[in-house]
PDB file of C-alpha atoms in Angstrom:
ATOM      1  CA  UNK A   1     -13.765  32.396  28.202  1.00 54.00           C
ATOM      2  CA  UNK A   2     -14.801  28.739  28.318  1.00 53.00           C
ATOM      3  CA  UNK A   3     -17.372  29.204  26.135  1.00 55.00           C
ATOM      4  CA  UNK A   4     -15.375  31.349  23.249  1.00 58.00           C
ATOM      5  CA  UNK A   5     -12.813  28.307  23.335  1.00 54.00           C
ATOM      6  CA  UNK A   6     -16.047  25.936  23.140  1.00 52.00           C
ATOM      7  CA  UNK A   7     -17.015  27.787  19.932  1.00 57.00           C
ATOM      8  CA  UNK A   8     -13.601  28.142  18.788  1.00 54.00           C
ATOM      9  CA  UNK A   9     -13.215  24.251  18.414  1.00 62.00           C
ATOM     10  CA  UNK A  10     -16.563  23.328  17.068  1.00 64.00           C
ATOM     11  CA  UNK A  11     -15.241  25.867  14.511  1.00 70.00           C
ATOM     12  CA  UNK A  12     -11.930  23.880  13.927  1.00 72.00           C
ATOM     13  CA  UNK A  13     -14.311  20.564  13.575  1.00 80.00           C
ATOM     14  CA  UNK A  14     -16.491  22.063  11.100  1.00 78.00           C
ATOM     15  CA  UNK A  15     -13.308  22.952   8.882  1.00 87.00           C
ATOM     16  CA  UNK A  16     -11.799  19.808   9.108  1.00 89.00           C
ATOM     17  CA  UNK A  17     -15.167  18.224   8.803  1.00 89.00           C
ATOM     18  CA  UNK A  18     -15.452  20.203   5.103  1.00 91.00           C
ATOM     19  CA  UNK A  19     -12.044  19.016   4.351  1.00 91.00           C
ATOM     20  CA  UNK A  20     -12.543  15.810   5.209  1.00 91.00           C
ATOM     21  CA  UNK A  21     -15.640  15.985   2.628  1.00 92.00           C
ATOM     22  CA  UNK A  22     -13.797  17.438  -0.135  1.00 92.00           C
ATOM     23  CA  UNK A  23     -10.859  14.639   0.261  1.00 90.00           C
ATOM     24  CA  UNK A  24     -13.604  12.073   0.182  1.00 91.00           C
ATOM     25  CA  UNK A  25     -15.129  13.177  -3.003  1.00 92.00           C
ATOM     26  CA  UNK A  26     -11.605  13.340  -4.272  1.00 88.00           C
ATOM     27  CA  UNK A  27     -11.033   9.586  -3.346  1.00 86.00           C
ATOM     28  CA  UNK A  28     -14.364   8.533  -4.642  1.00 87.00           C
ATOM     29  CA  UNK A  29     -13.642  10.334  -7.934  1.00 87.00           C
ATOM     30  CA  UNK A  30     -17.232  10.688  -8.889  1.00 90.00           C
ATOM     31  CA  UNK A  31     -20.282  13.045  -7.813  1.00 92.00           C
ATOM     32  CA  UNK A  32     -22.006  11.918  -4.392  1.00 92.00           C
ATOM     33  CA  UNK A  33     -24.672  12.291  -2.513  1.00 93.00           C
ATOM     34  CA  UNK A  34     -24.963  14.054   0.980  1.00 92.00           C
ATOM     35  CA  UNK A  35     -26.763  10.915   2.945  1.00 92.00           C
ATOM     36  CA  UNK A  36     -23.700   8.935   1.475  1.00 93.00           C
ATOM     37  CA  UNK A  37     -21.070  10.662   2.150  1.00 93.00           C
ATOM     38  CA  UNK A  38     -22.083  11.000   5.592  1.00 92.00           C
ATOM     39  CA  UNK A  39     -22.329   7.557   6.226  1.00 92.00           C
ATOM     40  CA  UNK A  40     -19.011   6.746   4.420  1.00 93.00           C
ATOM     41  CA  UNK A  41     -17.426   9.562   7.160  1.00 91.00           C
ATOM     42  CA  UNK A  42     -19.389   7.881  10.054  1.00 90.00           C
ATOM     43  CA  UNK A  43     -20.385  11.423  10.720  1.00 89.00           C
ATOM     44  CA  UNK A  44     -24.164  12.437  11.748  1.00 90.00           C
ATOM     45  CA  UNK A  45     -26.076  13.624   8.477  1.00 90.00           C
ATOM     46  CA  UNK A  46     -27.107  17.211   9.825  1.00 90.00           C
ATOM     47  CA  UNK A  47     -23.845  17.771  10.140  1.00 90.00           C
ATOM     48  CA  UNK A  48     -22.526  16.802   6.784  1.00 92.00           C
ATOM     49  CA  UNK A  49     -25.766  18.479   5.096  1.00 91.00           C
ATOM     50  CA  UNK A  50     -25.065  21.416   7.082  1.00 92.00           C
ATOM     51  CA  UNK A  51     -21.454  21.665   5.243  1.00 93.00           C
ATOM     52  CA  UNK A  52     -22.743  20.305   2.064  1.00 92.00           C
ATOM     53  CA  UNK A  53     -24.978  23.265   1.422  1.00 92.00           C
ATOM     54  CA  UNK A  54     -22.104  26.539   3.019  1.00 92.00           C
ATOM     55  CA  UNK A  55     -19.845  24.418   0.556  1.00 93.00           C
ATOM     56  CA  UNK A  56     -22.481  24.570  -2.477  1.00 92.00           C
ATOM     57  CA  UNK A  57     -22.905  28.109  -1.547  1.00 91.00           C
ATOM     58  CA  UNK A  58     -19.230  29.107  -1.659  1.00 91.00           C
ATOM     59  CA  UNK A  59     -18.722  27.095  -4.939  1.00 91.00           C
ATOM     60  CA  UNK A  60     -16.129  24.446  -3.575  1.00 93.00           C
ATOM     61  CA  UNK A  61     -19.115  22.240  -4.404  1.00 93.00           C
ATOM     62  CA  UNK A  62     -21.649  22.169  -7.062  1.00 92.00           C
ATOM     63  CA  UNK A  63     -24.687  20.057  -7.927  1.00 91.00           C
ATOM     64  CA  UNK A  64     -23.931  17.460 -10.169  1.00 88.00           C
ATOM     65  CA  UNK A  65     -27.134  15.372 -11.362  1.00 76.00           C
ATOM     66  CA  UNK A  66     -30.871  15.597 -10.198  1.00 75.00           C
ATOM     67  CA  UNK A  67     -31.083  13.559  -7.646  1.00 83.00           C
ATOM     68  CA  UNK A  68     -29.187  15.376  -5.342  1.00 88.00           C
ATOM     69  CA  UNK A  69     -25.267  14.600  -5.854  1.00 92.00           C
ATOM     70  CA  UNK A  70     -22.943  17.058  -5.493  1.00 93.00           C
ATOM     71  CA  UNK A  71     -18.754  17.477  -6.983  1.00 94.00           C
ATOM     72  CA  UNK A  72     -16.159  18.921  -6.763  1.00 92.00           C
ATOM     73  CA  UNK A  73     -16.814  22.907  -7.378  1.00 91.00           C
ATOM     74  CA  UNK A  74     -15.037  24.971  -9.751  1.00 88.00           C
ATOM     75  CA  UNK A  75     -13.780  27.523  -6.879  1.00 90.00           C
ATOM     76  CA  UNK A  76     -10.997  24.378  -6.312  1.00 89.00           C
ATOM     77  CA  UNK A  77      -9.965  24.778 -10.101  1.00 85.00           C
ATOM     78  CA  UNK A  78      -9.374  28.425  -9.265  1.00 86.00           C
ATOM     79  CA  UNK A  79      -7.870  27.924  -5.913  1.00 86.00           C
ATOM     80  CA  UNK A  80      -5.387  25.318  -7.841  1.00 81.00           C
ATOM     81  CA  UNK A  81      -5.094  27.475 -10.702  1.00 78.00           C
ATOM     82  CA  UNK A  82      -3.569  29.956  -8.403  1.00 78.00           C
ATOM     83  CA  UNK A  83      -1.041  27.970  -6.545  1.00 74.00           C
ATOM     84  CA  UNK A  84      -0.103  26.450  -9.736  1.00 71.00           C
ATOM     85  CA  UNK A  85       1.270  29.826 -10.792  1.00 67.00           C
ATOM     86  CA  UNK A  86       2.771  31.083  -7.517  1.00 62.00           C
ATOM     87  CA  UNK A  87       5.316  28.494  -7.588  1.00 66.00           C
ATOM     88  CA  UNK A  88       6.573  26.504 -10.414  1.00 72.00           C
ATOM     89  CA  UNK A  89       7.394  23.100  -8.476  1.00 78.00           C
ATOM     90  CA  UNK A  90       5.297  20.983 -10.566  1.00 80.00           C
ATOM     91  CA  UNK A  91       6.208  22.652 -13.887  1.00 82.00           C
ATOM     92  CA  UNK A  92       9.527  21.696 -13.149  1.00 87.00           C
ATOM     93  CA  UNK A  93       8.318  17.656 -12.409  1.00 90.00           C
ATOM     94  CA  UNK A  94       6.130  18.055 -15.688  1.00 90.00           C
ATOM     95  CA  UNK A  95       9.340  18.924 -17.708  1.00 92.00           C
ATOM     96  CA  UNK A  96      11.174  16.159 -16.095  1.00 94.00           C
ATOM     97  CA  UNK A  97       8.759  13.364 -17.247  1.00 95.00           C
ATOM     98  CA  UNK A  98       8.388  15.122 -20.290  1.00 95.00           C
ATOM     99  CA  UNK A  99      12.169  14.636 -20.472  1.00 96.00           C
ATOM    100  CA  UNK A 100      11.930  10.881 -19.793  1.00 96.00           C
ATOM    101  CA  UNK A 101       9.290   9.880 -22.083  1.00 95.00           C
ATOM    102  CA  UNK A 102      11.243  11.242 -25.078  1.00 95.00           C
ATOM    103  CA  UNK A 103      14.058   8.842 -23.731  1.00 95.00           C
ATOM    104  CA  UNK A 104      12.089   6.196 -23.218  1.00 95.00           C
ATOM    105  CA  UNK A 105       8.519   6.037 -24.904  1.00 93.00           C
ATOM    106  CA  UNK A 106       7.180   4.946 -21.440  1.00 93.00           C
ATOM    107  CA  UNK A 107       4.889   6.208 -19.526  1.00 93.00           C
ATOM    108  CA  UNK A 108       6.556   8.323 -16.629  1.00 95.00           C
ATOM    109  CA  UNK A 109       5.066   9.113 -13.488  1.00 95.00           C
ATOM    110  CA  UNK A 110       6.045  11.189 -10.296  1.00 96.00           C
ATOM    111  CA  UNK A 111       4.842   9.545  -7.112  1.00 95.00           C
ATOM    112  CA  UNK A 112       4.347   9.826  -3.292  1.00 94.00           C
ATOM    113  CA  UNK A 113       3.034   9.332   0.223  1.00 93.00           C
ATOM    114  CA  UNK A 114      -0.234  10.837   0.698  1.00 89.00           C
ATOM    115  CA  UNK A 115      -0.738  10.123   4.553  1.00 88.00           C
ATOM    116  CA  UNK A 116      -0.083   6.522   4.727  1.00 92.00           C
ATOM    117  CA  UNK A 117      -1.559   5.493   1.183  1.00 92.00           C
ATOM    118  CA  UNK A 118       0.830   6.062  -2.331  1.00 92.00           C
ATOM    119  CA  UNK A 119      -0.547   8.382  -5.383  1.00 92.00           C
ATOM    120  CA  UNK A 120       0.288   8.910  -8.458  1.00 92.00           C
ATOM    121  CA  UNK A 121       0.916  13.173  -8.347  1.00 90.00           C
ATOM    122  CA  UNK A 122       2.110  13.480 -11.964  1.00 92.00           C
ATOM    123  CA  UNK A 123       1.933  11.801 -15.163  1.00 92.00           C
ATOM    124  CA  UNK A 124       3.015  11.960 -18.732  1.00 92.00           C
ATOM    125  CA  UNK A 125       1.693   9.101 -20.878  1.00 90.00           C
ATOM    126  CA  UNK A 126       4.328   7.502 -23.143  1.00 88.00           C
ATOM    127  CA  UNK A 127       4.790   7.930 -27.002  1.00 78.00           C
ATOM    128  CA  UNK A 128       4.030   4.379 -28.122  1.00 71.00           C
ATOM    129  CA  UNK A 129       0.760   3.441 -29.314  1.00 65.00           C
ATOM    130  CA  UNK A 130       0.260   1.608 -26.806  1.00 62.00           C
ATOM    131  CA  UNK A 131      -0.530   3.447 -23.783  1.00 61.00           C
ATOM    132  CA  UNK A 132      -0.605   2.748 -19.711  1.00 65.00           C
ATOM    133  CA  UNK A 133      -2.152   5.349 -17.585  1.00 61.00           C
ATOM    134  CA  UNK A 134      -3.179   5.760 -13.659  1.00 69.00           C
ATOM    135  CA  UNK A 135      -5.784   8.181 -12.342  1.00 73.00           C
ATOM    136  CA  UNK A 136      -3.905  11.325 -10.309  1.00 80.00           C
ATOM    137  CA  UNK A 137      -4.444  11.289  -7.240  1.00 78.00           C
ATOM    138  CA  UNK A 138      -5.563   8.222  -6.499  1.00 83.00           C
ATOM    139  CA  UNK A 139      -4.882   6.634  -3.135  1.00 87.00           C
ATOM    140  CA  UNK A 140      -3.142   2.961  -3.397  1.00 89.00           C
ATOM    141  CA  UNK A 141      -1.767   0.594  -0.737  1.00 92.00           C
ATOM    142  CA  UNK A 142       1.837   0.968  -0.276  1.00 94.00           C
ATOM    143  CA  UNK A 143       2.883  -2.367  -0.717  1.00 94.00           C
ATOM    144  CA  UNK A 144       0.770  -3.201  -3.884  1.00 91.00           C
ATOM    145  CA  UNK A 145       3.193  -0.538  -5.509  1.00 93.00           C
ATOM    146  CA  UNK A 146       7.237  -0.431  -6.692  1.00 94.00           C
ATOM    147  CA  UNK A 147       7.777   2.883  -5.151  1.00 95.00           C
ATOM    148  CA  UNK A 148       6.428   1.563  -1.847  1.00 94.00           C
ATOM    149  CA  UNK A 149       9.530  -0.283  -1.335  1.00 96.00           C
ATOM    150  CA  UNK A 150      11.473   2.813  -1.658  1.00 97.00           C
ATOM    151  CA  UNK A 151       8.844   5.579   0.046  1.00 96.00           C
ATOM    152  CA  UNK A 152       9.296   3.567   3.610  1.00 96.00           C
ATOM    153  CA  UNK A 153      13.336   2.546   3.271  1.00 95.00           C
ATOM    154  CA  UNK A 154      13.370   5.244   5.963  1.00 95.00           C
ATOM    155  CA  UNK A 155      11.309   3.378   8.363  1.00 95.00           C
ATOM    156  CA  UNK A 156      12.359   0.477  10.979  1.00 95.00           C
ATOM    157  CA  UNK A 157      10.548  -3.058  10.387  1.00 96.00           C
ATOM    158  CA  UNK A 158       8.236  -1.877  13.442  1.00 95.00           C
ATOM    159  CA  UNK A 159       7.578   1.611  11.844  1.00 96.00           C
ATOM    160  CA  UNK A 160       6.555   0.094   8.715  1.00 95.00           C
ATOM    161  CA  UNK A 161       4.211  -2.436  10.365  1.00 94.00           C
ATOM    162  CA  UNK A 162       2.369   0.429  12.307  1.00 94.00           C
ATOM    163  CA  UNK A 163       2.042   2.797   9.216  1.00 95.00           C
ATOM    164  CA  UNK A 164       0.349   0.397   7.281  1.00 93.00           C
ATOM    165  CA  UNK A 165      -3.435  -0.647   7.696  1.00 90.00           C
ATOM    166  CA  UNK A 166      -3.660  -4.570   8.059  1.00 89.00           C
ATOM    167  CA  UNK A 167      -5.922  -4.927   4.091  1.00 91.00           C
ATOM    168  CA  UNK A 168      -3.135  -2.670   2.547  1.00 92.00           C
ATOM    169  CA  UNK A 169      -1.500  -6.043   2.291  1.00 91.00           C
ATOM    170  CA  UNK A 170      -4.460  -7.873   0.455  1.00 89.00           C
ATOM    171  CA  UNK A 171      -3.981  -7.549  -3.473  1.00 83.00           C
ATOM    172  CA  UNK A 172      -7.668  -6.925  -5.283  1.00 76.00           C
ATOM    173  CA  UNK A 173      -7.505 -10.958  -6.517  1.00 76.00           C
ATOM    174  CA  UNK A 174      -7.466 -12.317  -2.959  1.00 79.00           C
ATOM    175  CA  UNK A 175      -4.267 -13.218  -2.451  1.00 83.00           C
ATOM    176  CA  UNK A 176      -2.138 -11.247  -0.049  1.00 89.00           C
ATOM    177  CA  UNK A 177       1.466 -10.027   0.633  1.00 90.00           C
ATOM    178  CA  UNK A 178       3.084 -11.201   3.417  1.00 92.00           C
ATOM    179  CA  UNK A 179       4.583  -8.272   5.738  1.00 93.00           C
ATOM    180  CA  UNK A 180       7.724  -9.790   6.614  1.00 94.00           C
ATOM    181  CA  UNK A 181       8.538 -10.400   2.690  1.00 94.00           C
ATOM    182  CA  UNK A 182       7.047  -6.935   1.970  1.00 95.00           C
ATOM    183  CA  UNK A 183      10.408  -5.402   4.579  1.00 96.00           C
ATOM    184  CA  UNK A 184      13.059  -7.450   2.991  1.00 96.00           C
ATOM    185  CA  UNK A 185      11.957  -6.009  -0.575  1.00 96.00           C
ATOM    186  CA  UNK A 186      12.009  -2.082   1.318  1.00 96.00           C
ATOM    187  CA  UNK A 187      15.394  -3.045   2.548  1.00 97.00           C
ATOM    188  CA  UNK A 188      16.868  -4.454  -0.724  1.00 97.00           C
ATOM    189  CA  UNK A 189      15.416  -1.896  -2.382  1.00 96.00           C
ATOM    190  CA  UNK A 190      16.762   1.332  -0.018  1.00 96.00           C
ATOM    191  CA  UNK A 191      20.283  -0.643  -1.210  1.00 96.00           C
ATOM    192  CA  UNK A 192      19.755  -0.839  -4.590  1.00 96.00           C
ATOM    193  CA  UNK A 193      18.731   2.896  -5.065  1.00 96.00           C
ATOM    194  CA  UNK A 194      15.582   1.478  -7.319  1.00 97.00           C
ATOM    195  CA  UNK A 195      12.911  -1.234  -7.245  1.00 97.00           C
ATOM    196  CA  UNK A 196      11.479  -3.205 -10.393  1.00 96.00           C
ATOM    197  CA  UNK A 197       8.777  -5.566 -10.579  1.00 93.00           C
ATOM    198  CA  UNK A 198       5.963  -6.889 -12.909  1.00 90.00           C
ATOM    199  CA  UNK A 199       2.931  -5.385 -11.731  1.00 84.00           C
ATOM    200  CA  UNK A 200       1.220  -7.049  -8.788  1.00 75.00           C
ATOM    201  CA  UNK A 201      -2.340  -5.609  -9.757  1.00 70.00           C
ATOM    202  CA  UNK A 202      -2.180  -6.366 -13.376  1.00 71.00           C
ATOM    203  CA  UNK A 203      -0.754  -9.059 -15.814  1.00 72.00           C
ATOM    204  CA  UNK A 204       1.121  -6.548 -18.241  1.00 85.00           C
ATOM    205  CA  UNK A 205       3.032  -4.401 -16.926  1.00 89.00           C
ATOM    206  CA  UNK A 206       6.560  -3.773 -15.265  1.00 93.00           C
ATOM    207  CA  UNK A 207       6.776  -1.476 -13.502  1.00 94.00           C
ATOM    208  CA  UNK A 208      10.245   0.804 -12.514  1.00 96.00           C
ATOM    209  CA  UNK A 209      10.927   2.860  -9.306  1.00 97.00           C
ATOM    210  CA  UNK A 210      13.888   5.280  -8.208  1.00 98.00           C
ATOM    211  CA  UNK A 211      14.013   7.459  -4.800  1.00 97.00           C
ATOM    212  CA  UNK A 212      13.843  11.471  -4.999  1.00 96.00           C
ATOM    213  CA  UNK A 213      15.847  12.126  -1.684  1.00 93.00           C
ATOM    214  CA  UNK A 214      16.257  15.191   0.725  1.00 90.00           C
ATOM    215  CA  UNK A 215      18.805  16.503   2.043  1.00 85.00           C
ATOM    216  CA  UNK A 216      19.292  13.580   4.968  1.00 87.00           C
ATOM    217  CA  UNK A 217      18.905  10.975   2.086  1.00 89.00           C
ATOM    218  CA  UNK A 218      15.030  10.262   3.388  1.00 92.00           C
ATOM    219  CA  UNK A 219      13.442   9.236  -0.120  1.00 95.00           C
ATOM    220  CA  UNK A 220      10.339  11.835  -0.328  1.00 94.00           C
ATOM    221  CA  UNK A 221       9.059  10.637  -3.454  1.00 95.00           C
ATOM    222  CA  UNK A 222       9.510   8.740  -6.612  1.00 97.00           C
ATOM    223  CA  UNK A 223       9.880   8.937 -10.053  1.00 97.00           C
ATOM    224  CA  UNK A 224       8.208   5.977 -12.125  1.00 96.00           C
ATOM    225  CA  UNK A 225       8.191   4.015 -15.499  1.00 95.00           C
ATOM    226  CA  UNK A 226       5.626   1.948 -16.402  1.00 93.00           C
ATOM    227  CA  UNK A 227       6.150  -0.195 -19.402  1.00 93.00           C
ATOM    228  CA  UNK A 228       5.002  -3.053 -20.955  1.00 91.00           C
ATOM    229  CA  UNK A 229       6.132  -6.485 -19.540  1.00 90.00           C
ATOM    230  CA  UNK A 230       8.557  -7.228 -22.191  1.00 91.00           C
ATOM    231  CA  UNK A 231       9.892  -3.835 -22.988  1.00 91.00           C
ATOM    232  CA  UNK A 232      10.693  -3.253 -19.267  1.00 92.00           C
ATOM    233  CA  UNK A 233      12.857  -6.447 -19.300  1.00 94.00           C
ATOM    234  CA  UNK A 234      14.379  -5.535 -22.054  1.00 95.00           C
ATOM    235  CA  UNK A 235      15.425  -2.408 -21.807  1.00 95.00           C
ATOM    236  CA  UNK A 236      15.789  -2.284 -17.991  1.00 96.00           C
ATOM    237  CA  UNK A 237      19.431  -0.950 -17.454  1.00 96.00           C
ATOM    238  CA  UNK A 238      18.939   2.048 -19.928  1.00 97.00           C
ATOM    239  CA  UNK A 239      15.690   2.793 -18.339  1.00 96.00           C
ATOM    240  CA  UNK A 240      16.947   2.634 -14.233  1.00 97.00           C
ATOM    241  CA  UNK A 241      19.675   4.739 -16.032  1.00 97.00           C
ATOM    242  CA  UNK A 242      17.026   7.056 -17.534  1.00 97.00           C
ATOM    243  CA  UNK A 243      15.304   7.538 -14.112  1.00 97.00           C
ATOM    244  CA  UNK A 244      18.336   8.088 -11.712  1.00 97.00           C
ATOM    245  CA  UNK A 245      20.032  10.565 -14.015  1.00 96.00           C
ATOM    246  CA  UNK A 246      16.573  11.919 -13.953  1.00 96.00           C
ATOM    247  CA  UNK A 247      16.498  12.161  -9.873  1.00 96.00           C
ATOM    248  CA  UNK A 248      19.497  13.483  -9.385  1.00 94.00           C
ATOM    249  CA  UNK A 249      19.181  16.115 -11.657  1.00 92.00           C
ATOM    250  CA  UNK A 250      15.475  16.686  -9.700  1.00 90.00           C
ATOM    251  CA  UNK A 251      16.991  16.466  -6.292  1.00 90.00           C
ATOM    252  CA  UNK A 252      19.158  19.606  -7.252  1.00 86.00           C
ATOM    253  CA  UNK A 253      16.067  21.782  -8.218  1.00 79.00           C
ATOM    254  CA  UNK A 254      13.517  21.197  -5.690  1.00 71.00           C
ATOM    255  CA  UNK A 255      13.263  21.459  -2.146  1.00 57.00           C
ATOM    256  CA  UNK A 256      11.840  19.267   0.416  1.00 48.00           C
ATOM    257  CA  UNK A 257       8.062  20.277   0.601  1.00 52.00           C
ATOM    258  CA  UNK A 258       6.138  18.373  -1.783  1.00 55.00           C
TER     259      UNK A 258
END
């Protein structure tokens, strides 16, 4: 008995372990190979070549390169393909941002928690010729981001503090945000029903925020414009109007489980 339960959690490991690779990868965003994605897990390399070469074989990874560098496989495109048309959650998200854009010209974006980082999940690029996009799925530090201030309203000062890791406060030019500012923005912001802000990461951008809420009015995601500097202060009221009419309408369609 001891040794079936032994067996049945190095089993678990290994399929969190092959997770774990595949989320990595994701991250990264570009083809890797075995040795160093085993020491970016911390985890021993006969494991991780172990799971390397079942995933190769299963097509949830393929070879990408010759020197050894593997990718995301083209079983995942399937896998997503599939989900994509059980349920029709995100075609519903695309149509809203769709909607937006034509209001607006602006890039739109739908955005959320991805364990305690932000990412953008959806995006639809806005009509002007000039252009702002983000890469999907990319995981960002709350704070560096206007929907941060809105994902944790939920949260006590404490809560917010312990969710974070300490360099999510460090911006990529060396300066830093200062936690207890960073709370008083959350809390202004859970008021105001939306956050705005020039871009902390760039020099060009504003950026626009509004809560998607459930049913206890705990925002589970957002829905974005970001605009150039001087068109988001220009047109900021019709855009924040844009965006909540937007939400609303999105909070009566969807449920909870993003």
């Amino acid at each position: 008995m001891a040794d079936e339960k032994k067996k049945v959690n190095q089993r678990a490991r290994g399929l969190e372990r092959a997770f774990d690779i595949l989320d990595l990868i994701r991250r990264e965003n570009r083809a890797m190979r075995p040795n160093e994605i085993a020491k970016l897990m911390g985890a021993p390399r006969s494991s991780v070549y172990e799971l390397v070469h079942l995933l190769l074989d299963m097509n949830v990874l393929e070879n990408n390169g010759s020197d050894g560098q593997v990718f995301l496989g083209s079983r995942l495109y399937f896998l997503g393909r599939a989900y994509n048309d059980k349920i029709d959650l995100y075609q519903r998200i695309e149509n809203t941002l769709s909607n937006i854009v034509e209001q607006t010209s602006e890039t739109a974006q739908f955005c959320k928690l991805e364990g305690n980082k932000y990412t953008v999940a959806l995006m639809k690029e806005g009509s002007r010729p000039f252009r702002i996009s983000a890469n999907l799925g990319e995981l960002v530090p709350v704070p560096s981001t206007a929907s941060g201030r809105l994902l944790l309203g939920h949260l006590s000062d404490q809560e917010i503090i312990d969710f974070l890791d300490k360099d999510d406060f460090l911006l990529p030019n060396g300066e830093s945000i200062s936690p207890g500012n960073f709370i008083t923005e959350v809390r202004q912001a859970t008021q105001d029903g939306h956050y705005t802000f020039d871009s902390i990461v760039d020099t060009f951008t504003h950026c626009f925020a509004v809560p998607i809420k459930d049913a206890q009015s705990t925002c589970i995601a957002t829905l974005c414009l970001v605009t150039p500097r001087e068109d988001g202060h220009r047109n900021k009221e019709h855009y924040l109007s844009v965006l909540k009419t937007a939400a609303t309408e999105l909070e009566a369609q969807l449920s909870t489980d993003f």
